[in-house]
Short mmCIF file of C-alpha atoms and ligand atoms in Angstrom, two decimals:
data_model
loop_
_atom_site.label_atom_id
_atom_site.label_comp_id
_atom_site.label_asym_id
_atom_site.label_seq_id
_atom_site.Cartn_x
_atom_site.Cartn_y
_atom_site.Cartn_z
CA UNK A 249 0.00 0.00 0.00
CA UNK A 250 1.33 3.48 -0.89
CA UNK A 251 1.94 6.04 1.87
CA UNK A 252 -0.84 8.67 2.08
CA UNK A 253 -0.24 11.65 -0.21
CA UNK A 254 0.62 14.72 1.88
CA UNK A 255 3.19 17.46 1.24
CA UNK A 256 3.98 21.18 1.37
CA UNK A 257 5.26 23.10 -1.66
CA UNK A 258 6.20 26.78 -1.91
CA UNK A 259 6.00 28.10 -5.48
CA UNK A 260 8.55 30.83 -6.22
CA UNK A 261 7.29 33.89 -8.08
CA UNK A 262 9.87 34.60 -10.80
CA UNK A 263 9.31 34.90 -14.54
CA UNK A 264 11.38 32.66 -16.83
CA UNK A 265 12.11 33.16 -20.54
CA UNK A 266 14.14 30.42 -22.27
CA UNK A 267 15.29 29.95 -25.85
CA UNK A 268 17.66 31.25 -28.48
CA UNK A 269 17.11 34.99 -28.85
CA UNK A 270 15.46 35.37 -25.44
CA UNK A 271 17.93 38.17 -24.72
CA UNK A 272 15.78 40.22 -27.15
CA UNK A 273 13.10 40.09 -24.46
CA UNK A 274 15.31 41.73 -21.81
CA UNK A 275 13.97 45.25 -22.35
CA UNK A 276 10.45 43.87 -21.95
CA UNK A 277 11.42 42.21 -18.66
CA UNK A 278 12.95 45.48 -17.48
CA UNK A 279 9.67 47.24 -18.35
CA UNK A 280 7.80 44.57 -16.47
CA UNK A 281 9.94 45.17 -13.38
CA UNK A 282 9.41 48.94 -13.79
CA UNK A 283 13.16 49.73 -13.85
CA UNK A 284 14.67 52.90 -15.31
CA UNK A 285 18.36 52.76 -14.29
CA UNK A 286 19.99 49.35 -14.23
CA UNK A 287 23.52 48.35 -13.37
CA UNK A 288 24.86 45.30 -15.28
CA UNK A 289 26.95 42.94 -13.12
CA UNK A 290 29.44 40.35 -14.40
CA UNK A 291 32.73 38.67 -13.45
CA UNK A 292 36.01 40.38 -14.46
CA UNK A 293 36.63 38.36 -17.64
CA UNK A 294 33.16 38.95 -19.06
CA UNK A 295 32.88 42.64 -19.81
CA UNK A 296 32.13 41.91 -23.47
CA UNK A 297 29.21 39.69 -22.47
CA UNK A 298 27.93 42.45 -20.19
CA UNK A 299 28.28 44.97 -23.02
CA UNK A 300 26.16 42.77 -25.30
CA UNK A 301 23.53 42.66 -22.57
CA UNK A 302 23.75 46.41 -21.88
CA UNK A 303 23.37 47.01 -25.65
CA UNK A 304 19.92 45.39 -25.53
CA UNK A 305 18.90 47.58 -22.62
CA UNK A 306 19.92 50.87 -24.24
CA UNK A 307 20.11 54.12 -22.21
CA UNK A 308 18.51 52.47 -19.20
CA UNK A 309 21.80 50.57 -18.67
CA UNK A 310 23.62 53.17 -16.55
CA UNK A 311 26.73 51.18 -15.61
CA UNK A 312 28.65 47.95 -16.12
CA UNK A 313 30.22 46.58 -12.95
CA UNK A 314 32.66 43.78 -13.93
CA UNK A 315 33.83 42.89 -10.42
CA UNK A 316 31.80 39.85 -9.30
CA UNK A 317 33.90 37.20 -7.55
CA UNK A 318 33.39 33.59 -6.46
CA UNK A 319 31.54 33.26 -3.11
CA UNK A 320 30.78 37.03 -2.94
CA UNK A 321 33.55 38.54 -0.74
CA UNK A 322 32.06 41.23 1.57
CA UNK A 323 34.43 43.90 0.16
CA UNK A 324 33.25 43.29 -3.40
CA UNK A 325 29.62 43.44 -2.24
CA UNK A 326 30.27 46.76 -0.44
CA UNK A 327 31.97 48.17 -3.53
CA UNK A 328 29.07 47.13 -5.81
CA UNK A 329 26.54 48.64 -3.36
CA UNK A 330 28.51 51.89 -3.26
CA UNK A 331 28.63 52.00 -7.06
CA UNK A 332 24.89 51.29 -7.32
CA UNK A 333 24.29 54.30 -5.05
CA UNK A 334 26.67 56.49 -7.02
CA UNK A 335 24.91 55.82 -10.35
CA UNK A 336 21.51 55.88 -8.66
CA UNK A 337 20.60 52.41 -9.96
CA UNK A 338 17.08 51.14 -9.30
CA UNK A 339 17.86 47.54 -10.30
CA UNK A 340 20.56 45.17 -11.53
CA UNK A 341 20.95 42.70 -14.36
CA UNK A 342 23.39 39.94 -13.35
CA UNK A 343 24.92 38.12 -16.32
CA UNK A 344 27.19 35.09 -15.91
CA UNK A 345 27.46 32.23 -13.45
CA UNK A 346 26.75 31.86 -9.75
CA UNK A 347 29.37 34.51 -8.92
CA UNK A 348 27.62 37.35 -10.81
CA UNK A 349 24.16 36.22 -9.73
CA UNK A 350 25.37 35.87 -6.12
CA UNK A 351 26.52 39.50 -6.19
CA UNK A 352 23.13 40.57 -7.58
CA UNK A 353 21.42 38.72 -4.75
CA UNK A 354 23.49 40.48 -2.08
CA UNK A 355 22.66 43.88 -3.59
CA UNK A 356 19.00 42.82 -3.57
CA UNK A 357 19.34 41.77 0.06
CA UNK A 358 21.24 44.73 1.44
CA UNK A 359 20.17 47.52 -0.88
CA UNK A 360 16.71 46.29 -1.85
CA UNK A 361 17.28 46.57 -5.61
CA UNK A 362 15.46 44.00 -7.77
CA UNK A 363 17.67 41.75 -9.85
CA UNK A 364 17.12 40.21 -13.29
CA UNK A 365 19.34 37.18 -13.97
CA UNK A 366 20.86 36.14 -17.29
CA UNK A 367 22.62 32.89 -16.30
CA UNK A 368 25.39 31.47 -18.48
CA UNK A 369 26.38 28.45 -16.36
CA UNK A 370 24.21 25.65 -15.01
CA UNK A 371 24.82 26.28 -11.27
CA UNK A 372 21.17 27.23 -10.68
CA UNK A 373 21.57 30.06 -8.16
CA UNK A 374 19.03 32.17 -10.09
CA UNK A 375 16.27 29.76 -9.02
CA UNK A 376 16.87 29.90 -5.28
CA UNK A 377 16.18 32.36 -2.46
CA UNK A 378 19.59 31.47 -0.96
CA UNK A 379 22.28 34.14 -0.67
CA UNK A 380 25.94 33.76 0.34
CA UNK A 381 28.49 36.28 1.60
CA UNK A 382 32.12 35.66 2.54
CA UNK A 383 33.61 37.69 5.39
CA UNK A 384 37.09 37.09 6.84
CA UNK A 385 37.28 33.82 4.93
CA UNK A 386 34.00 32.50 6.34
CA UNK A 387 31.00 32.08 4.02
CA UNK A 388 27.60 32.80 5.58
CA UNK A 389 24.45 31.77 3.77
CA UNK A 390 20.80 32.57 4.38
CA UNK A 391 17.38 32.49 2.74
CA UNK A 392 15.39 35.60 1.85
CA UNK A 393 12.57 35.83 -0.70
CA UNK A 394 13.75 39.25 -1.86
CA UNK A 395 17.01 37.91 -3.33
CA UNK A 396 15.06 35.89 -5.90
CA UNK A 397 15.48 37.39 -9.36
CA UNK A 398 12.25 38.97 -10.63
CA UNK A 399 12.96 37.55 -14.11
CA UNK A 400 15.39 34.97 -15.46
CA UNK A 401 16.40 34.89 -19.12
CA UNK A 402 18.09 31.78 -20.43
CA UNK A 403 19.56 32.44 -23.87
CA UNK A 404 21.70 29.51 -25.10
CA UNK A 405 23.51 31.79 -27.56
CA UNK A 406 25.22 33.44 -24.56
CA UNK A 407 26.57 30.08 -23.38
CA UNK A 408 28.48 28.91 -26.46
CA UNK A 409 31.60 30.58 -25.04
CA UNK A 410 31.34 28.56 -21.82
CA UNK A 411 34.25 26.13 -22.21
CA UNK A 412 33.12 22.54 -22.75
CA UNK A 413 34.98 21.33 -19.64
CA UNK A 414 33.27 24.00 -17.49
CA UNK A 415 29.91 23.18 -19.10
CA UNK A 416 30.28 19.52 -18.13
CA UNK A 417 31.17 20.09 -14.47
CA UNK A 418 28.56 22.85 -14.16
CA UNK A 419 25.95 20.45 -15.58
CA UNK A 420 26.99 17.73 -13.11
CA UNK A 421 26.72 20.35 -10.33
CA UNK A 422 23.10 20.90 -11.43
CA UNK A 423 22.40 17.15 -11.51
CA UNK A 424 23.63 16.98 -7.90
CA UNK A 425 20.88 19.42 -6.84
CA UNK A 426 18.23 17.18 -8.36
CA UNK A 427 19.71 13.98 -6.89
CA UNK A 428 19.63 15.38 -3.35
CA UNK A 429 16.15 16.90 -3.87
CA UNK A 430 14.85 13.40 -4.70
CA UNK A 431 15.76 12.12 -1.23
CA UNK A 432 15.33 15.38 0.68
CA UNK A 433 13.25 15.31 3.88
CA UNK A 434 11.07 18.08 2.39
CA UNK A 435 10.73 16.53 -1.08
CA UNK A 436 7.34 16.64 -2.78
CA UNK A 437 5.83 14.93 -5.84
CA UNK A 438 6.08 18.27 -7.71
CA UNK A 439 9.80 18.55 -7.02
CA UNK A 440 10.29 14.86 -7.85
CA UNK A 441 8.93 15.53 -11.35
CA UNK A 442 11.20 18.54 -11.82
CA UNK A 443 14.24 16.64 -10.53
CA UNK A 444 13.68 13.65 -12.80
CA UNK A 445 13.13 15.82 -15.87
CA UNK A 446 16.10 18.05 -14.96
CA UNK A 447 18.46 15.05 -14.77
CA UNK A 448 17.06 13.66 -18.01
CA UNK A 449 17.56 17.00 -19.80
CA UNK A 450 21.15 17.46 -18.61
CA UNK A 451 22.21 13.85 -19.18
CA UNK A 452 20.96 14.21 -22.77
CA UNK A 453 22.40 17.69 -23.33
CA UNK A 454 25.93 17.26 -21.98
CA UNK A 455 27.14 14.69 -24.56
CA UNK A 456 25.74 17.00 -27.26
CA UNK A 457 27.74 19.93 -25.85
CA UNK A 458 30.90 17.81 -25.70
CA UNK A 459 30.37 16.85 -29.35
CA UNK A 460 29.76 20.47 -30.37
CA UNK A 461 29.95 23.33 -27.88
CA UNK A 462 28.06 25.58 -30.30
CA UNK A 463 25.05 23.24 -30.59
CA UNK A 464 22.27 25.63 -29.53
CA UNK A 465 19.70 22.85 -29.06
CA UNK A 466 21.97 21.02 -26.64
CA UNK A 467 22.77 24.33 -24.91
CA UNK A 468 19.07 25.18 -24.54
CA UNK A 469 18.31 21.69 -23.19
CA UNK A 470 21.12 22.08 -20.63
CA UNK A 471 19.66 25.41 -19.52
CA UNK A 472 16.22 23.84 -19.23
CA UNK A 473 17.77 21.15 -17.02
CA UNK A 474 19.69 23.74 -15.01
CA UNK A 475 16.50 25.68 -14.41
CA UNK A 476 14.65 22.58 -13.16
CA UNK A 477 17.57 21.40 -11.01
CA UNK A 478 18.07 24.91 -9.59
CA UNK A 479 14.38 25.03 -8.67
CA UNK A 480 14.84 21.70 -6.85
CA UNK A 481 17.76 23.18 -4.91
CA UNK A 482 15.66 26.22 -3.98
CA UNK A 483 12.72 24.14 -2.78
CA UNK A 484 14.37 21.45 -0.63
CA UNK A 485 17.04 20.85 2.02
CA UNK A 486 20.25 19.38 0.71
CA UNK A 487 21.98 16.42 2.38
CA UNK A 488 25.42 14.79 2.63
CA UNK A 489 26.62 15.58 -0.90
CA UNK A 490 26.17 19.35 -0.61
CA UNK A 491 27.53 19.43 2.96
CA UNK A 492 30.61 17.52 1.90
CA UNK A 493 31.23 19.77 -1.14
CA UNK A 494 30.75 22.83 1.09
CA UNK A 495 33.34 21.41 3.52
CA UNK A 496 35.80 20.69 0.68
CA UNK A 497 35.31 24.10 -0.94
CA UNK A 498 35.34 26.10 2.32
CA UNK A 499 38.25 24.28 3.96
CA UNK A 500 40.52 23.49 1.00
CA UNK A 501 39.30 26.01 -1.57
CA UNK A 502 38.63 23.25 -4.10
CA UNK A 503 36.82 24.42 -7.27
CA UNK A 504 33.01 24.40 -6.87
CA UNK A 505 31.59 22.53 -9.89
CA UNK A 506 34.48 20.03 -10.38
CA UNK A 507 34.22 19.09 -6.67
CA UNK A 508 30.49 18.37 -7.09
CA UNK A 509 31.27 16.29 -10.19
CA UNK A 510 33.80 14.09 -8.37
CA UNK A 511 31.84 13.64 -5.13
CA UNK A 512 28.32 13.00 -6.49
CA UNK A 513 28.66 9.34 -7.64
CA UNK A 514 30.26 8.39 -4.31
CA UNK A 515 27.57 9.98 -2.15
CA UNK A 516 24.82 8.58 -4.35
CA UNK A 517 26.34 5.09 -4.09
CA UNK A 518 26.38 5.52 -0.30
CA UNK A 519 22.74 6.66 -0.15
CA UNK A 520 21.19 4.53 -2.91
CA UNK A 521 20.14 1.62 -0.68
CA UNK A 522 18.24 3.98 1.62
CA UNK A 523 16.54 6.01 -1.12
CA UNK A 524 14.53 3.65 -3.36
CA UNK A 525 12.23 6.38 -4.75
CA UNK A 526 15.22 8.48 -5.81
CA UNK A 527 16.87 5.43 -7.40
CA UNK A 528 13.68 4.70 -9.37
CA UNK A 529 13.40 8.33 -10.60
CA UNK A 530 17.10 8.48 -11.56
CA UNK A 531 16.77 5.11 -13.25
CA UNK A 532 13.96 6.49 -15.44
CA UNK A 533 15.93 9.68 -16.16
CA UNK A 534 19.23 7.95 -16.96
CA UNK A 535 17.94 4.63 -18.29
CA UNK A 536 19.71 2.66 -15.53
CA UNK A 537 17.23 0.82 -13.31
CA UNK A 538 19.52 0.05 -10.36
CA UNK A 539 22.90 1.72 -10.21
CA UNK A 540 22.68 5.39 -11.13
CA UNK A 541 25.84 6.13 -9.12
CA UNK A 542 28.03 4.04 -11.42
CA UNK A 543 26.18 5.45 -14.42
CA UNK A 544 27.02 9.03 -13.35
CA UNK A 545 30.65 8.05 -12.71
CA UNK A 546 30.86 6.50 -16.20
CA UNK A 547 29.13 9.54 -17.71
CA UNK A 548 31.65 11.90 -16.07
CA UNK A 549 34.46 9.76 -17.56
CA UNK A 550 32.91 9.75 -21.03
CA UNK A 551 32.49 13.53 -20.86
CA UNK A 552 36.15 14.00 -19.90
CA UNK A 553 35.37 15.40 -16.42
CA UNK A 554 37.65 14.99 -13.39
CA UNK A 555 36.88 11.92 -11.27
CA UNK A 556 39.30 12.27 -8.36
CA UNK A 557 39.77 14.85 -5.61
CA UNK A 558 43.50 14.24 -6.00
CA UNK A 559 43.47 15.80 -9.49
CA UNK A 560 41.63 18.82 -8.04
CA UNK A 561 44.61 19.43 -5.77
CA UNK A 562 43.50 17.80 -2.50
CA UNK A 563 46.19 16.10 -0.40
CA UNK A 564 45.37 12.65 0.97
CA UNK A 565 46.32 13.88 4.43
CA UNK A 566 43.36 16.29 4.39
CA UNK A 567 40.76 13.51 4.37
CA UNK A 568 40.45 13.27 8.17
CA UNK A 569 40.09 17.04 8.47
CA UNK A 570 37.23 17.05 5.97
CA UNK A 571 35.53 14.18 7.81
CA UNK A 572 35.64 16.29 11.00
CA UNK A 573 34.31 19.43 9.29
CA UNK A 574 31.56 17.50 7.50
CA UNK A 575 30.41 15.93 10.77
CA UNK A 576 30.41 19.18 12.79
CA UNK A 577 26.79 20.19 12.14
CA UNK A 578 24.08 17.58 11.82
CA UNK A 579 21.90 17.48 8.69
CA UNK A 580 19.33 15.23 7.12
CA UNK A 581 20.55 12.28 5.04
CA UNK A 582 18.67 9.14 4.02
CA UNK A 583 21.42 6.99 5.54
CA UNK A 584 23.25 7.57 8.82
CA UNK A 585 26.68 9.14 8.28
CA UNK A 586 29.56 7.86 10.43
CA UNK A 587 33.16 9.07 10.50
CA UNK A 588 34.35 5.67 9.33
CA UNK A 589 31.96 5.53 6.36
CA UNK A 590 32.74 9.11 5.39
CA UNK A 591 36.48 8.42 5.52
CA UNK A 592 35.97 5.42 3.22
CA UNK A 593 33.84 7.46 0.83
CA UNK A 594 36.36 10.29 0.70
CA UNK A 595 39.30 7.96 0.14
CA UNK A 596 37.53 6.45 -2.82
CA UNK A 597 36.60 9.91 -4.22
CA UNK A 598 40.15 11.12 -3.59
CA UNK A 599 41.82 8.30 -5.49
CA UNK A 600 39.31 8.23 -8.35
CA UNK A 601 38.05 4.67 -7.85
CA UNK A 602 34.57 3.80 -9.11
CA UNK A 603 31.92 4.36 -6.42
CA UNK A 604 31.60 1.47 -3.96
CA UNK A 605 28.50 -0.67 -4.67
P1 NAD B 893 31.15 31.18 -11.76
O1 NAD B 893 30.13 32.24 -11.83
O2 NAD B 893 32.45 31.57 -11.12
O3 NAD B 893 31.38 30.62 -13.23
C1 NAD B 893 32.18 29.45 -13.46
C2 NAD B 893 33.13 29.71 -14.63
O4 NAD B 893 32.39 29.91 -15.81
C3 NAD B 893 34.00 30.95 -14.43
O5 NAD B 893 35.31 30.64 -14.82
C4 NAD B 893 33.39 31.94 -15.40
O6 NAD B 893 34.33 32.87 -15.86
C5 NAD B 893 32.90 31.03 -16.50
N1 NAD B 893 31.82 31.58 -17.32
C6 NAD B 893 30.58 31.95 -16.91
N2 NAD B 893 29.85 32.37 -17.95
C7 NAD B 893 30.63 32.26 -19.05
C8 NAD B 893 30.43 32.53 -20.43
N3 NAD B 893 29.27 32.98 -20.90
N4 NAD B 893 31.45 32.30 -21.28
C9 NAD B 893 32.65 31.83 -20.83
N5 NAD B 893 32.88 31.54 -19.54
C10 NAD B 893 31.89 31.77 -18.66
O7 NAD B 893 30.67 29.91 -10.92
P2 NAD B 893 29.38 28.94 -11.02
O8 NAD B 893 29.91 27.57 -11.04
O9 NAD B 893 28.42 29.37 -12.05
O10 NAD B 893 28.70 29.22 -9.62
C11 NAD B 893 29.36 28.90 -8.43
C12 NAD B 893 29.07 29.94 -7.36
O11 NAD B 893 27.67 30.11 -7.23
C13 NAD B 893 29.58 29.50 -6.00
O12 NAD B 893 29.97 30.66 -5.28
C14 NAD B 893 28.35 28.86 -5.39
O13 NAD B 893 28.41 28.84 -3.99
C15 NAD B 893 27.27 29.76 -5.92
N6 NAD B 893 25.96 29.09 -6.00
C16 NAD B 893 24.97 29.57 -5.22
C17 NAD B 893 23.72 29.00 -5.27
C18 NAD B 893 22.61 29.55 -4.45
O14 NAD B 893 21.52 29.03 -4.47
N7 NAD B 893 22.84 30.62 -3.72
C19 NAD B 893 23.47 27.92 -6.14
C20 NAD B 893 24.51 27.43 -6.93
C21 NAD B 893 25.76 28.05 -6.86
#
């Protein structure tokens, strides 16, 4: 007999426009948000991208601020806020990956300016009410509805410059959101559908991007998947995989998306036996009825992605430290996490072995 159907689901109120040429709709979205003076935010290497975006906005683009950095350092947030005041901006357009969008969210949080997101990676931050800010080397995160972008434009044409290797790890990062949403304590049937479809879309799109980074259909499908997986991240509580990646990134400064790519198959293999519904959904999405963990590990290999923490620069001697950090604060996980099991899991992820059955 099935368990009785009962769940809570919070819909998030942003507008989404997806498809080649959707950047042409940016001015319309700015009208919709009622903005007159927008500041365009991007990371330092992407001024040209920001100029393309500003070109579509016209005179209402009052400044380009190319100073977004990974994990939003407090000084860069203060500088962007100061600049927004100086140019009297009434809103921001953040173009780029999680770094640019993260900066937009902090300006929305601290300065109450609405943000429109034009994502060009698959990290999914644009779909969540979660903000992050790094002060004195410590990253704080929180949830606030007002950091949600009012509109999100996904234009695949803006992503053809995203290097194939970055596209692959960013896509695996998105898949990780969906995997953990499927066994989250606050999962719902609505989120289950989005997670399954998000994994399906990305697993189909990524080989297409590896074959041809300029394939706009594959790029659009990856963005569709990133949107769904980001929405899953925004709607549920993440478990062991995200905590472990946070510990690895925060403690050892390992790169965000590659770390997710390496760790995911190992955590999934650990949790699979305790998460039959997630295994069934992933099996439908990936076409592997029982062992999605090995399938994801194989997929990462076929796509040329890193598969060991060692190649990301982690020293074997750091494993015990990460076990300690990852066990400091309790969190939900379908299977109990012990120091011994976590050590085993990390050793296997460090050396690049296939995930343990
Ligand atoms: P990122 O923004 O640093 O981008 C990753 C790489 O892609 C960078 O090297 C960047 O230069 C490159 N890039 C981006 N767009 C490009 C383009 N159009 N052409 C060429 N190169 C391009 O990082 P990310 O992986 O997108 O996001 C990671 C950050 O976002 C982390 O700080 C993470 O904590 C945060 N994040 C937050 C949430 C949330 O809900 N708050 C969700 C996911 C990620």
